[in-house]
Amino acid sequence: MAAEEVFVGAIDQGTTSTRFIIYDRNAKPLASHQVEFTQFYPQAGWVEHDPVEILESIKICMAKAIDKATVAGYNVEAGLKAVGLTNQRETTVIWSKATGLPLYNAIVWMDVRTSSICRRLEKDLSGGRTHFVDTCGLPISTYFSALKILWLIENVEVVQNAVRTGDALFGTIDSWMIWNLTGGHNGTTRDGRYRAASYVTDVSNASRTMLMNLKTLDWDQPTLDTLGIPLEMLPEIISNSEQIGIIAEGWPLAGVPITGCLGDQHAAMLGQLCKKGEAKSTYGTGAFILLNTGTESVKSSHGLLSTIAYKLGPEAETNYAVEGSIAIAGAAVQWLRDGLGLISSASQIEGLAETVSNTGGVYFVPAFNGLFAPWWKDDARGVLIGITRYTNKAHIARAVLESMCFQVNDVLSSMHKDAGEGGEVRSESGEFLLRVDGGATVNNLLMQIQADLLGSPVVRPADIETTALGAAYAAGLAAGVWTESQIFEGLHKENTTIFRPKVEEAERTKRRESWSRAVAKSFELADLLL
C-alpha cells in the first residue's frame, strides 16, 4: 500500500444496530462491520437500551472493520486521519460523572412513558403544546429528550440524588459515545490542539432535545428554568465538523481525532448532499424526511418540526431544515418477522408482497407508539382495516410496505405547503426529486410504491448508507481530507436508480383518501382495555 493512502472512519450508532465503516480518500467504503444490540420493552410503549452494551458494540465494530480492511491489504491504522460519529437522536442517557456508569437504561426516542408529563405541561404552560416552538422549533411530545430527562428526575431516585449533588451528566447518544471514547471518567491525555472538554453535543443532536435555542445555538435558560433542568448537567454545544477530542487508550484507533458529529438524519442529509430546497427521506427503524431551508429557520404550520440541517464548522453558516418524523417504518417489517412470524427475514417481505398486485383493500396504520408528523397523536394505536375472507398474508405484507410510503407522502405534502412556491428545488423537467437512503431502500417494490403514491420520481444513490457517509464527510472536512466544495461538487456522485410513478393521478388520489380514513380510525385507542 502506498504510504500516502488516507482513510476516514465513521461510527453509525443506530436504534437497533451499530456499525463502523472505513472510507478511502474518494469516500468509497472499504470495510465495515455491524452488530445488533438488545431492545428492552419493560412495559407497553416503553423502549430502552443498555448504554454499556452500546459502547461494547462500537468497540467490536471498530475492531472487526479494521481487521477486514487489514485482510484486504489496507494499512488503516497508519492512514486513518479522523473518525466521525452519527447516532440515533433524542435517546436519553443520564450517567454519573464520578463513576462513569449509567444511572438508568437509555430511554429510546420512540418511548412514550412521558405522555402524562406532556399532558401536565400542556395544561400548566400558557402556550400549551406549542409553548416552546418559537424557541426550539418543537412541540411538547414524548419524542424529545427534555421530557425523558424530567421522567428520570421524577421517577428514578438515584438520578434525583445525582442531579441534586451535581454528579449527573445528561447526554444524547453522541455525548455518551464521545465522553467514553475520549476517556470517560478516567480522563484522557489531550493534545493542546484539541478541545479540553470531551463532554459535548453537536447542534443537530442538541436541536432535538427541546432545550436548545434555534437562533443562538445554545441552551435556552428560560426553557431550563421552566422545566427545572440544571444547566450544569448539560454538555457544551459544538458544530458538526471540528476538532472534538482524541480517542483514548483502550479503544481501537487510540490517538485518532474525532472531528465530526451529527444526528443520524442530519448526517444522511449531508451524505445525500442536500443543499437549500432539496429533500431526503431515510428509511430505517422509523422514516425521517428533511427539507433543507437554507440559512433561515422556517416555522411549520402543518405539523412539521423546525430543526438544524448542519453547521460544517464553528464559523460556518448554519443550514436549517423542516423535518417530518415517522416513528414506525422498518420496525413494522421487524414486527411482521418477530411478532407475527409471517416472514423469517426482513428481506422476504418484498417477494411476499409481490405475489399480489395490490393490498386487496387492506390498510395498515403502524401507530404502535402513537403517530408523529404530521399528526402528533400519542393516543393513536396500530390498526389493520379492510380485512375480508379474501385477505392473506401477502396483502398484509404489501399493506405494511404501503404504510411507510403513505406516511412519507403525508409529510412531503406538509413540506410542500410550508415551503411554498420556490421553497424546493426541481429538476430541469420541473419535477420534485425525493432522495432516499437507509437499509429499507434496497426493496425495489417499496421504492416503486413510494414513487406511485408520491407522484414524483424517487432517486436512490449507489451507496444507500448515506448516514455513515455524512459522518465521514464531516470528519474528513475538519481533518483536511476534503474541502466543502469537493464534497458538494460530487465527491461521491455515482450511478443512481430512479423510480418513476406508474399509476394515474385518479388512483393515487383515491388511495390517499382511503389511507386518511384508516389513519383517523387509529386515534384515541391508547386506553383500550388490556
Short mmCIF file of C-alpha atoms in Angstrom, two decimals:
data_model
loop_
_atom_site.label_atom_id
_atom_site.label_comp_id
_atom_site.label_asym_id
_atom_site.label_seq_id
_atom_site.Cartn_x
_atom_site.Cartn_y
_atom_site.Cartn_z
CA MET A 1 0.00 0.00 0.00
CA ALA A 2 1.26 3.47 -0.87
CA ALA A 3 2.22 5.48 2.21
CA GLU A 4 0.06 8.42 1.16
CA GLU A 5 -3.20 6.49 1.35
CA VAL A 6 -5.73 8.24 3.55
CA PHE A 7 -8.77 6.83 5.37
CA VAL A 8 -11.69 8.23 7.36
CA GLY A 9 -13.82 6.18 9.76
CA ALA A 10 -17.48 6.58 10.69
CA ILE A 11 -19.32 5.21 13.71
CA ASP A 12 -23.03 4.86 12.88
CA GLN A 13 -24.86 4.16 16.15
CA GLY A 14 -28.49 3.42 15.23
CA THR A 15 -31.63 2.33 17.05
CA THR A 16 -31.21 -1.41 16.55
CA SER A 17 -27.58 -1.79 15.47
CA THR A 18 -24.15 -0.18 15.43
CA ARG A 19 -21.73 -0.17 12.52
CA PHE A 20 -18.28 1.14 11.73
CA ILE A 21 -17.35 1.93 8.13
CA ILE A 22 -13.90 2.80 6.78
CA TYR A 23 -13.75 5.07 3.70
CA ASP A 24 -10.88 5.86 1.34
CA ARG A 25 -9.85 9.29 0.06
CA ASN A 26 -12.62 9.13 -2.57
CA ALA A 27 -15.28 8.41 0.09
CA LYS A 28 -15.66 4.83 -1.11
CA PRO A 29 -16.39 2.29 1.66
CA LEU A 30 -13.57 -0.25 2.01
CA ALA A 31 -14.63 -2.27 5.04
CA SER A 32 -17.42 -2.31 7.61
CA HIS A 33 -18.86 -4.32 10.46
CA GLN A 34 -22.31 -4.23 12.00
CA VAL A 35 -23.66 -5.55 15.31
CA GLU A 36 -27.26 -5.65 16.55
CA PHE A 37 -27.87 -4.98 20.24
CA THR A 38 -30.66 -5.69 22.73
CA GLN A 39 -34.00 -3.89 22.69
CA PHE A 40 -35.72 -3.80 26.10
CA TYR A 41 -39.51 -3.38 26.40
CA PRO A 42 -40.20 -3.18 30.17
CA GLN A 43 -43.84 -2.13 29.67
CA ALA A 44 -46.19 -1.41 26.77
CA GLY A 45 -44.88 1.67 24.98
CA TRP A 46 -41.54 1.66 26.83
CA VAL A 47 -38.29 1.09 24.89
CA GLU A 48 -34.82 1.05 26.46
CA HIS A 49 -31.19 0.31 25.57
CA ASP A 50 -28.23 -0.61 27.77
CA PRO A 51 -25.72 2.24 27.26
CA VAL A 52 -22.80 -0.02 28.19
CA GLU A 53 -23.85 -2.60 25.60
CA ILE A 54 -23.89 0.20 23.01
CA LEU A 55 -20.26 1.05 23.89
CA GLU A 56 -19.29 -2.62 23.55
CA SER A 57 -20.97 -2.80 20.14
CA ILE A 58 -18.92 0.22 18.98
CA LYS A 59 -15.68 -1.38 20.16
CA ILE A 60 -16.48 -4.66 18.38
CA CYS A 61 -17.46 -2.93 15.13
CA MET A 62 -14.31 -0.80 15.06
CA ALA A 63 -12.02 -3.77 15.71
CA LYS A 64 -13.74 -6.07 13.20
CA ALA A 65 -13.86 -3.45 10.43
CA ILE A 66 -10.14 -2.73 10.92
CA ASP A 67 -9.43 -6.49 10.74
CA LYS A 68 -11.40 -6.79 7.48
CA ALA A 69 -9.56 -3.82 5.94
CA THR A 70 -6.20 -5.26 7.03
CA VAL A 71 -7.02 -8.62 5.43
CA ALA A 72 -7.91 -6.73 2.24
CA GLY A 73 -4.43 -5.18 2.24
CA TYR A 74 -5.09 -1.72 3.68
CA ASN A 75 -2.95 -0.26 6.46
CA VAL A 76 -5.86 1.56 8.10
CA GLU A 77 -4.23 2.16 11.45
CA ALA A 78 -1.39 4.07 9.74
CA GLY A 79 -3.56 6.04 7.33
CA LEU A 80 -6.76 6.77 9.26
CA LYS A 81 -6.89 10.53 9.73
CA ALA A 82 -10.17 11.06 11.57
CA VAL A 83 -13.35 9.46 12.88
CA GLY A 84 -16.86 10.88 12.56
CA LEU A 85 -19.89 9.85 14.60
CA THR A 86 -23.58 9.70 13.87
CA ASN A 87 -26.29 8.44 16.17
CA GLN A 88 -29.92 7.73 16.92
CA ARG A 89 -31.33 11.04 18.15
CA GLU A 90 -33.38 12.02 21.24
CA THR A 91 -32.46 8.79 23.06
CA THR A 92 -31.52 9.90 26.56
CA VAL A 93 -28.78 8.75 28.94
CA ILE A 94 -28.02 10.11 32.40
CA TRP A 95 -24.78 8.89 33.97
CA SER A 96 -22.53 9.55 36.94
CA LYS A 97 -19.64 11.94 36.47
CA ALA A 98 -17.76 10.17 39.26
CA THR A 99 -18.15 6.53 38.22
CA GLY A 100 -18.89 6.87 34.51
CA LEU A 101 -21.76 4.40 34.89
CA PRO A 102 -25.30 4.97 33.58
CA LEU A 103 -27.82 5.67 36.35
CA TYR A 104 -30.61 4.06 34.31
CA ASN A 105 -31.01 2.45 30.91
CA ALA A 106 -31.14 4.77 27.90
CA ILE A 107 -34.74 5.81 27.16
CA VAL A 108 -35.17 5.44 23.40
CA TRP A 109 -36.62 8.16 21.16
CA MET A 110 -39.82 6.22 20.38
CA ASP A 111 -40.61 5.52 24.08
CA VAL A 112 -43.96 7.03 25.20
CA ARG A 113 -43.72 6.77 29.01
CA THR A 114 -43.61 10.58 29.24
CA SER A 115 -47.12 11.09 27.85
CA SER A 116 -48.53 12.06 31.28
CA ILE A 117 -45.72 14.63 31.72
CA CYS A 118 -46.59 16.02 28.28
CA ARG A 119 -50.26 16.37 29.24
CA ARG A 120 -49.29 18.09 32.50
CA LEU A 121 -47.05 20.62 30.76
CA GLU A 122 -49.63 21.30 28.05
CA LYS A 123 -52.14 22.07 30.80
CA ASP A 124 -49.79 24.13 33.01
CA LEU A 125 -47.96 26.22 30.38
CA SER A 126 -49.56 29.24 28.72
CA GLY A 127 -48.65 28.12 25.21
CA GLY A 128 -49.96 24.59 25.66
CA ARG A 129 -48.46 22.02 23.31
CA THR A 130 -46.64 24.70 21.28
CA HIS A 131 -45.25 26.58 24.31
CA PHE A 132 -41.58 26.13 23.28
CA VAL A 133 -41.98 26.10 19.48
CA ASP A 134 -40.77 29.67 18.93
CA THR A 135 -37.56 28.89 20.79
CA CYS A 136 -36.70 25.33 19.82
CA GLY A 137 -38.95 24.56 16.83
CA LEU A 138 -40.50 21.56 18.58
CA PRO A 139 -43.90 20.82 20.16
CA ILE A 140 -44.21 19.19 23.58
CA SER A 141 -44.04 15.48 22.72
CA THR A 142 -42.85 12.17 24.15
CA TYR A 143 -40.34 12.17 21.28
CA PHE A 144 -37.88 14.71 22.66
CA SER A 145 -35.11 14.36 25.24
CA ALA A 146 -36.25 17.05 27.71
CA LEU A 147 -39.36 15.04 28.64
CA LYS A 148 -37.24 11.92 29.17
CA ILE A 149 -34.91 13.89 31.47
CA LEU A 150 -37.93 15.02 33.51
CA TRP A 151 -39.22 11.44 33.78
CA LEU A 152 -35.84 10.20 35.02
CA ILE A 153 -35.56 13.01 37.60
CA GLU A 154 -39.12 12.45 38.83
CA ASN A 155 -39.11 8.63 38.87
CA VAL A 156 -35.57 7.35 39.50
CA GLU A 157 -34.20 8.14 42.97
CA VAL A 158 -30.55 7.63 42.05
CA VAL A 159 -30.98 10.18 39.23
CA GLN A 160 -32.70 12.65 41.59
CA ASN A 161 -29.79 12.38 44.01
CA ALA A 162 -27.14 12.72 41.30
CA VAL A 163 -28.85 15.83 39.90
CA ARG A 164 -29.05 17.34 43.38
CA THR A 165 -25.37 16.68 44.16
CA GLY A 166 -24.11 17.74 40.71
CA ASP A 167 -22.93 14.24 39.79
CA ALA A 168 -25.44 13.76 36.92
CA LEU A 169 -24.42 14.16 33.29
CA PHE A 170 -27.09 14.12 30.59
CA GLY A 171 -26.39 13.19 27.03
CA THR A 172 -27.96 12.01 23.85
CA ILE A 173 -26.05 9.03 22.46
CA ASP A 174 -23.45 11.23 20.74
CA SER A 175 -22.41 12.77 24.07
CA TRP A 176 -22.28 9.34 25.75
CA MET A 177 -20.10 7.99 22.91
CA ILE A 178 -17.71 10.96 22.77
CA TRP A 179 -17.33 11.16 26.57
CA ASN A 180 -16.38 7.49 26.71
CA LEU A 181 -14.29 7.42 23.52
CA THR A 182 -12.17 10.29 24.85
CA GLY A 183 -11.54 8.70 28.23
CA GLY A 184 -14.74 9.00 30.23
CA HIS A 185 -14.47 9.49 33.98
CA ASN A 186 -10.79 8.49 33.94
CA GLY A 187 -9.97 11.47 31.76
CA THR A 188 -7.62 11.28 28.82
CA THR A 189 -4.31 12.73 27.73
CA ARG A 190 -5.11 15.68 25.49
CA ASP A 191 -3.04 17.38 22.84
CA GLY A 192 -3.24 21.15 23.25
CA ARG A 193 -4.63 21.48 19.73
CA TYR A 194 -7.81 19.72 20.75
CA ARG A 195 -10.78 20.78 22.82
CA ALA A 196 -10.13 20.12 26.50
CA ALA A 197 -13.70 19.04 27.25
CA SER A 198 -14.94 15.75 25.86
CA TYR A 199 -18.38 16.40 27.31
CA VAL A 200 -20.06 17.84 24.21
CA THR A 201 -23.01 17.50 21.87
CA ASP A 202 -23.41 18.89 18.38
CA VAL A 203 -26.00 21.40 17.16
CA SER A 204 -28.07 18.79 15.31
CA ASN A 205 -28.47 16.49 18.32
CA ALA A 206 -28.99 19.47 20.66
CA SER A 207 -31.77 20.71 18.39
CA ARG A 208 -33.74 17.54 19.22
CA THR A 209 -33.75 17.95 22.99
CA MET A 210 -36.32 20.83 23.16
CA LEU A 211 -33.71 22.72 25.20
CA MET A 212 -31.64 24.48 22.51
CA ASN A 213 -32.49 27.90 21.13
CA LEU A 214 -32.51 27.51 17.32
CA LYS A 215 -31.29 31.08 16.79
CA THR A 216 -28.46 31.28 19.35
CA LEU A 217 -27.49 27.57 19.07
CA ASP A 218 -27.08 27.47 22.85
CA TRP A 219 -29.08 26.02 25.73
CA ASP A 220 -32.12 28.22 26.36
CA GLN A 221 -32.05 29.32 30.01
CA PRO A 222 -35.77 30.30 30.25
CA THR A 223 -36.70 26.82 28.98
CA LEU A 224 -34.38 25.19 31.52
CA ASP A 225 -35.88 27.33 34.29
CA THR A 226 -39.44 26.44 33.24
CA LEU A 227 -38.68 22.71 33.23
CA GLY A 228 -36.36 22.69 36.26
CA ILE A 229 -33.39 21.20 34.42
CA PRO A 230 -30.00 22.46 35.68
CA LEU A 231 -27.61 23.84 33.04
CA GLU A 232 -24.71 22.10 34.83
CA MET A 233 -25.89 18.64 33.72
CA LEU A 234 -25.87 19.57 30.01
CA PRO A 235 -22.91 19.21 27.59
CA GLU A 236 -21.32 22.03 25.62
CA ILE A 237 -22.85 22.54 22.14
CA ILE A 238 -20.43 22.49 19.18
CA SER A 239 -20.67 22.44 15.37
CA ASN A 240 -20.87 19.29 13.23
CA SER A 241 -17.34 19.50 11.87
CA GLU A 242 -14.44 20.46 14.13
CA GLN A 243 -11.72 19.02 16.37
CA ILE A 244 -13.68 17.34 19.17
CA GLY A 245 -11.26 15.06 21.02
CA ILE A 246 -8.78 12.20 20.79
CA ILE A 247 -9.73 8.52 21.04
CA ALA A 248 -8.34 7.25 24.36
CA GLU A 249 -6.23 4.21 25.19
CA GLY A 250 -8.25 1.02 25.45
CA TRP A 251 -10.19 1.72 22.23
CA PRO A 252 -9.29 0.66 18.71
CA LEU A 253 -7.64 3.58 16.85
CA ALA A 254 -6.40 5.20 20.09
CA GLY A 255 -4.83 8.57 19.31
CA VAL A 256 -7.01 9.26 16.25
CA PRO A 257 -9.00 12.52 16.42
CA ILE A 258 -12.80 12.64 16.43
CA THR A 259 -13.65 15.52 14.08
CA GLY A 260 -17.28 15.07 13.03
CA CYS A 261 -20.61 14.50 14.77
CA LEU A 262 -24.20 14.68 13.52
CA GLY A 263 -27.54 13.16 14.46
CA ASP A 264 -28.38 10.38 12.02
CA GLN A 265 -30.93 12.26 9.91
CA HIS A 266 -28.69 15.29 9.57
CA ALA A 267 -25.78 13.05 8.62
CA ALA A 268 -27.93 11.41 5.93
CA MET A 269 -28.82 14.87 4.64
CA LEU A 270 -25.12 15.71 4.31
CA GLY A 271 -24.44 12.27 2.81
CA GLN A 272 -27.13 12.99 0.20
CA LEU A 273 -25.52 16.41 -0.46
CA CYS A 274 -28.83 18.17 0.18
CA LYS A 275 -28.46 21.90 -0.39
CA LYS A 276 -31.20 24.51 0.07
CA GLY A 277 -34.51 23.33 -1.39
CA GLU A 278 -33.53 19.65 -1.57
CA ALA A 279 -35.18 16.87 0.45
CA LYS A 280 -34.24 13.37 1.53
CA SER A 281 -36.08 10.50 3.19
CA THR A 282 -34.23 7.91 5.28
CA TYR A 283 -35.94 4.56 5.78
CA GLY A 284 -34.72 2.83 8.91
CA THR A 285 -36.48 1.78 12.11
CA GLY A 286 -38.51 4.93 11.54
CA ALA A 287 -38.56 7.19 8.50
CA PHE A 288 -37.30 10.74 8.51
CA ILE A 289 -37.84 13.35 5.84
CA LEU A 290 -35.87 16.61 5.85
CA LEU A 291 -36.01 19.58 3.51
CA ASN A 292 -33.04 21.99 3.66
CA THR A 293 -34.45 25.52 4.05
CA GLY A 294 -31.06 27.27 3.86
CA THR A 295 -29.86 29.81 6.40
CA GLU A 296 -33.39 30.71 7.54
CA SER A 297 -35.36 28.67 10.05
CA VAL A 298 -38.87 28.07 8.67
CA LYS A 299 -41.73 27.72 11.15
CA SER A 300 -44.13 24.99 10.05
CA SER A 301 -47.88 25.45 10.17
CA HIS A 302 -48.54 21.88 9.01
CA GLY A 303 -47.24 19.68 11.84
CA LEU A 304 -43.56 19.59 10.91
CA LEU A 305 -40.53 20.39 13.05
CA SER A 306 -38.06 23.22 12.59
CA THR A 307 -34.57 21.90 13.11
CA ILE A 308 -30.91 22.17 12.12
CA ALA A 309 -29.72 20.69 8.83
CA TYR A 310 -25.99 21.04 9.52
CA LYS A 311 -23.27 23.52 10.52
CA LEU A 312 -19.98 22.49 8.94
CA GLY A 313 -17.54 24.24 11.26
CA PRO A 314 -17.52 26.64 14.24
CA GLU A 315 -17.57 29.69 11.91
CA ALA A 316 -19.68 28.14 9.14
CA GLU A 317 -23.21 29.27 8.30
CA THR A 318 -25.98 27.23 9.87
CA ASN A 319 -28.28 25.42 7.45
CA TYR A 320 -31.78 24.81 8.80
CA ALA A 321 -34.42 22.26 7.81
CA VAL A 322 -38.05 21.31 8.26
CA GLU A 323 -38.47 17.69 9.28
CA GLY A 324 -41.21 15.14 9.42
CA SER A 325 -40.50 12.16 11.66
CA ILE A 326 -42.27 8.82 11.31
CA ALA A 327 -41.91 6.51 14.31
CA ILE A 328 -42.53 3.17 12.62
CA ALA A 329 -41.20 2.26 9.17
CA GLY A 330 -38.76 -0.66 9.05
CA ALA A 331 -39.84 -1.51 12.60
CA ALA A 332 -43.17 -2.67 11.13
CA VAL A 333 -41.29 -5.19 8.97
CA GLN A 334 -39.44 -6.40 12.09
CA TRP A 335 -42.85 -6.80 13.76
CA LEU A 336 -44.07 -8.95 10.85
CA ARG A 337 -40.94 -11.07 11.31
CA ASP A 338 -40.61 -11.25 15.11
CA GLY A 339 -44.14 -10.53 16.35
CA LEU A 340 -46.31 -12.34 13.81
CA GLY A 341 -43.84 -14.75 12.20
CA LEU A 342 -45.23 -14.01 8.70
CA ILE A 343 -41.67 -13.80 7.35
CA SER A 344 -38.43 -15.26 8.68
CA SER A 345 -36.18 -12.42 7.47
CA ALA A 346 -36.86 -8.77 6.62
CA SER A 347 -35.68 -9.30 3.05
CA GLN A 348 -38.54 -11.77 2.42
CA ILE A 349 -41.23 -9.08 2.56
CA GLU A 350 -40.58 -7.88 -0.98
CA GLY A 351 -41.08 -11.30 -2.54
CA LEU A 352 -44.17 -11.98 -0.44
CA ALA A 353 -45.76 -8.61 -1.23
CA GLU A 354 -45.03 -9.04 -4.94
CA THR A 355 -47.25 -12.15 -5.10
CA VAL A 356 -50.29 -9.83 -5.08
CA SER A 357 -50.85 -6.78 -7.29
CA ASN A 358 -52.49 -4.70 -4.54
CA THR A 359 -53.46 -4.92 -0.86
CA GLY A 360 -56.98 -6.19 -1.58
CA GLY A 361 -58.38 -3.10 0.16
CA VAL A 362 -56.35 -3.66 3.35
CA TYR A 363 -54.77 -0.63 5.05
CA PHE A 364 -52.29 -0.82 7.92
CA VAL A 365 -51.50 2.13 10.20
CA PRO A 366 -48.38 1.30 12.29
CA ALA A 367 -49.19 3.56 15.24
CA PHE A 368 -47.54 1.18 17.73
CA ASN A 369 -46.44 4.06 19.97
CA GLY A 370 -48.65 6.83 18.60
CA LEU A 371 -48.15 8.84 15.42
CA PHE A 372 -45.53 11.53 14.83
CA ALA A 373 -45.62 14.09 11.98
CA PRO A 374 -47.86 15.47 10.72
CA TRP A 375 -50.49 14.02 13.09
CA TRP A 376 -48.79 14.16 16.55
CA LYS A 377 -51.23 11.76 18.20
CA ASP A 378 -49.64 9.83 21.05
CA ASP A 379 -53.01 8.20 21.79
CA ALA A 380 -53.06 6.51 18.36
CA ARG A 381 -52.52 2.76 18.16
CA GLY A 382 -51.95 0.40 15.24
CA VAL A 383 -54.90 -0.64 13.10
CA LEU A 384 -55.30 -3.13 10.26
CA ILE A 385 -58.58 -2.49 8.43
CA GLY A 386 -60.38 -3.59 5.30
CA ILE A 387 -59.88 -7.27 6.13
CA THR A 388 -62.11 -9.76 4.32
CA ARG A 389 -62.11 -13.54 3.97
CA TYR A 390 -60.06 -12.92 0.80
CA THR A 391 -57.21 -11.28 2.76
CA ASN A 392 -53.99 -13.29 3.03
CA LYS A 393 -50.52 -12.65 4.45
CA ALA A 394 -49.26 -11.22 1.14
CA HIS A 395 -51.92 -8.48 1.30
CA ILE A 396 -50.84 -7.67 4.84
CA ALA A 397 -47.15 -7.59 3.80
CA ARG A 398 -47.95 -5.21 0.96
CA ALA A 399 -50.07 -3.03 3.26
CA VAL A 400 -47.09 -2.76 5.64
CA LEU A 401 -44.86 -1.53 2.79
CA GLU A 402 -47.57 0.91 1.66
CA SER A 403 -47.89 2.25 5.22
CA MET A 404 -44.29 3.51 5.10
CA CYS A 405 -44.89 5.25 1.78
CA PHE A 406 -48.22 6.80 2.79
CA GLN A 407 -46.62 8.28 5.90
CA VAL A 408 -43.72 9.73 3.89
CA ASN A 409 -46.27 11.12 1.45
CA ASP A 410 -48.20 12.85 4.28
CA VAL A 411 -45.00 14.52 5.47
CA LEU A 412 -43.93 15.65 2.00
CA SER A 413 -47.38 17.06 1.35
CA SER A 414 -47.00 19.16 4.52
CA MET A 415 -43.49 20.20 3.46
CA HIS A 416 -44.70 21.45 0.08
CA LYS A 417 -47.31 23.58 1.88
CA ASP A 418 -44.75 25.00 4.32
CA ALA A 419 -42.05 25.65 1.71
CA GLY A 420 -44.43 27.34 -0.72
CA GLU A 421 -43.51 28.37 -4.24
CA GLY A 422 -39.77 28.43 -4.74
CA GLY A 423 -39.12 26.62 -1.45
CA GLU A 424 -37.87 23.48 -3.11
CA VAL A 425 -35.53 22.69 -5.97
CA ARG A 426 -37.00 20.96 -9.02
CA SER A 427 -35.26 19.16 -11.86
CA GLU A 428 -34.88 20.64 -15.34
CA SER A 429 -38.16 18.97 -16.30
CA GLY A 430 -39.93 20.63 -13.36
CA GLU A 431 -40.15 17.51 -11.20
CA PHE A 432 -39.58 17.39 -7.46
CA LEU A 433 -37.00 14.67 -6.73
CA LEU A 434 -37.03 12.78 -3.44
CA ARG A 435 -33.59 11.45 -2.47
CA VAL A 436 -33.83 8.23 -0.47
CA ASP A 437 -31.43 6.21 1.68
CA GLY A 438 -31.36 3.69 4.50
CA GLY A 439 -31.47 -0.09 4.66
CA ALA A 440 -35.08 -0.50 3.51
CA THR A 441 -34.37 1.22 0.18
CA VAL A 442 -32.84 -1.98 -1.21
CA ASN A 443 -36.51 -3.04 -1.56
CA ASN A 444 -37.34 -2.07 -5.15
CA LEU A 445 -41.06 -2.65 -4.63
CA LEU A 446 -41.06 -0.23 -1.68
CA MET A 447 -39.34 2.43 -3.79
CA GLN A 448 -41.80 1.95 -6.68
CA ILE A 449 -44.77 2.20 -4.32
CA GLN A 450 -43.25 5.40 -2.92
CA ALA A 451 -42.95 6.94 -6.39
CA ASP A 452 -46.50 5.83 -7.28
CA LEU A 453 -48.06 7.35 -4.14
CA LEU A 454 -45.93 10.48 -4.30
CA GLY A 455 -46.43 11.17 -7.98
CA SER A 456 -42.76 12.23 -8.19
CA PRO A 457 -39.50 10.42 -9.02
CA VAL A 458 -37.59 8.72 -6.22
CA VAL A 459 -33.79 8.80 -6.53
CA ARG A 460 -31.70 6.10 -4.82
CA PRO A 461 -27.89 6.54 -4.66
CA ALA A 462 -25.45 3.72 -5.32
CA ASP A 463 -24.34 3.83 -1.67
CA ILE A 464 -27.54 3.77 0.43
CA GLU A 465 -25.64 4.08 3.74
CA THR A 466 -25.56 7.86 3.47
CA THR A 467 -25.85 8.32 7.25
CA ALA A 468 -22.36 6.95 7.87
CA LEU A 469 -21.13 8.73 4.74
CA GLY A 470 -22.33 12.09 6.10
CA ALA A 471 -20.44 11.50 9.35
CA ALA A 472 -17.32 10.65 7.32
CA TYR A 473 -17.73 13.83 5.22
CA ALA A 474 -17.97 15.99 8.37
CA ALA A 475 -14.92 14.33 9.92
CA GLY A 476 -12.85 14.44 6.73
CA LEU A 477 -13.73 18.09 6.21
CA ALA A 478 -12.44 19.14 9.65
CA ALA A 479 -9.36 16.94 9.29
CA GLY A 480 -8.45 18.50 5.93
CA VAL A 481 -9.04 15.34 3.92
CA TRP A 482 -11.65 17.10 1.75
CA THR A 483 -12.86 20.63 1.15
CA GLU A 484 -16.54 21.57 1.29
CA SER A 485 -16.57 22.25 -2.46
CA GLN A 486 -15.09 18.79 -3.16
CA ILE A 487 -17.86 17.20 -1.11
CA PHE A 488 -20.74 19.14 -2.63
CA GLU A 489 -19.40 19.10 -6.17
CA GLY A 490 -19.79 15.37 -6.34
CA LEU A 491 -17.02 13.66 -4.44
CA HIS A 492 -19.31 10.65 -4.29
CA LYS A 493 -21.86 11.10 -7.10
CA GLU A 494 -22.30 7.71 -8.74
CA ASN A 495 -24.90 5.91 -10.75
CA THR A 496 -28.31 6.43 -9.21
CA THR A 497 -31.50 4.43 -9.65
CA ILE A 498 -34.61 6.48 -10.43
CA PHE A 499 -38.11 5.12 -9.76
CA ARG A 500 -40.84 6.94 -11.68
CA PRO A 501 -44.59 6.92 -10.93
CA LYS A 502 -46.61 4.31 -12.86
CA VAL A 503 -50.16 4.94 -11.62
CA GLU A 504 -52.70 7.51 -12.74
CA GLU A 505 -53.46 10.58 -10.61
CA ALA A 506 -57.06 9.44 -10.03
CA GLU A 507 -55.95 6.15 -8.48
CA ARG A 508 -53.28 7.91 -6.41
CA THR A 509 -55.88 10.35 -5.03
CA LYS A 510 -58.33 7.56 -4.19
CA ARG A 511 -55.69 5.54 -2.33
CA ARG A 512 -54.55 8.60 -0.37
CA GLU A 513 -58.15 9.28 0.70
CA SER A 514 -58.54 5.66 1.86
CA TRP A 515 -55.31 5.93 3.82
CA SER A 516 -56.51 9.12 5.54
CA ARG A 517 -59.69 7.32 6.62
CA ALA A 518 -57.59 4.49 8.06
CA VAL A 519 -55.36 6.93 9.97
CA ALA A 520 -58.43 8.57 11.52
CA LYS A 521 -59.51 5.14 12.81
CA SER A 522 -56.25 4.83 14.78
CA PHE A 523 -56.85 7.86 17.02
CA GLU A 524 -57.83 7.70 20.72
CA LEU A 525 -57.14 3.99 21.16
CA ALA A 526 -54.47 4.15 23.88
CA ASP A 527 -56.97 3.35 26.64
CA LEU A 528 -58.32 0.13 25.11
CA LEU A 529 -58.68 -2.42 27.91
CA LEU A 530 -55.65 -4.72 28.18
#
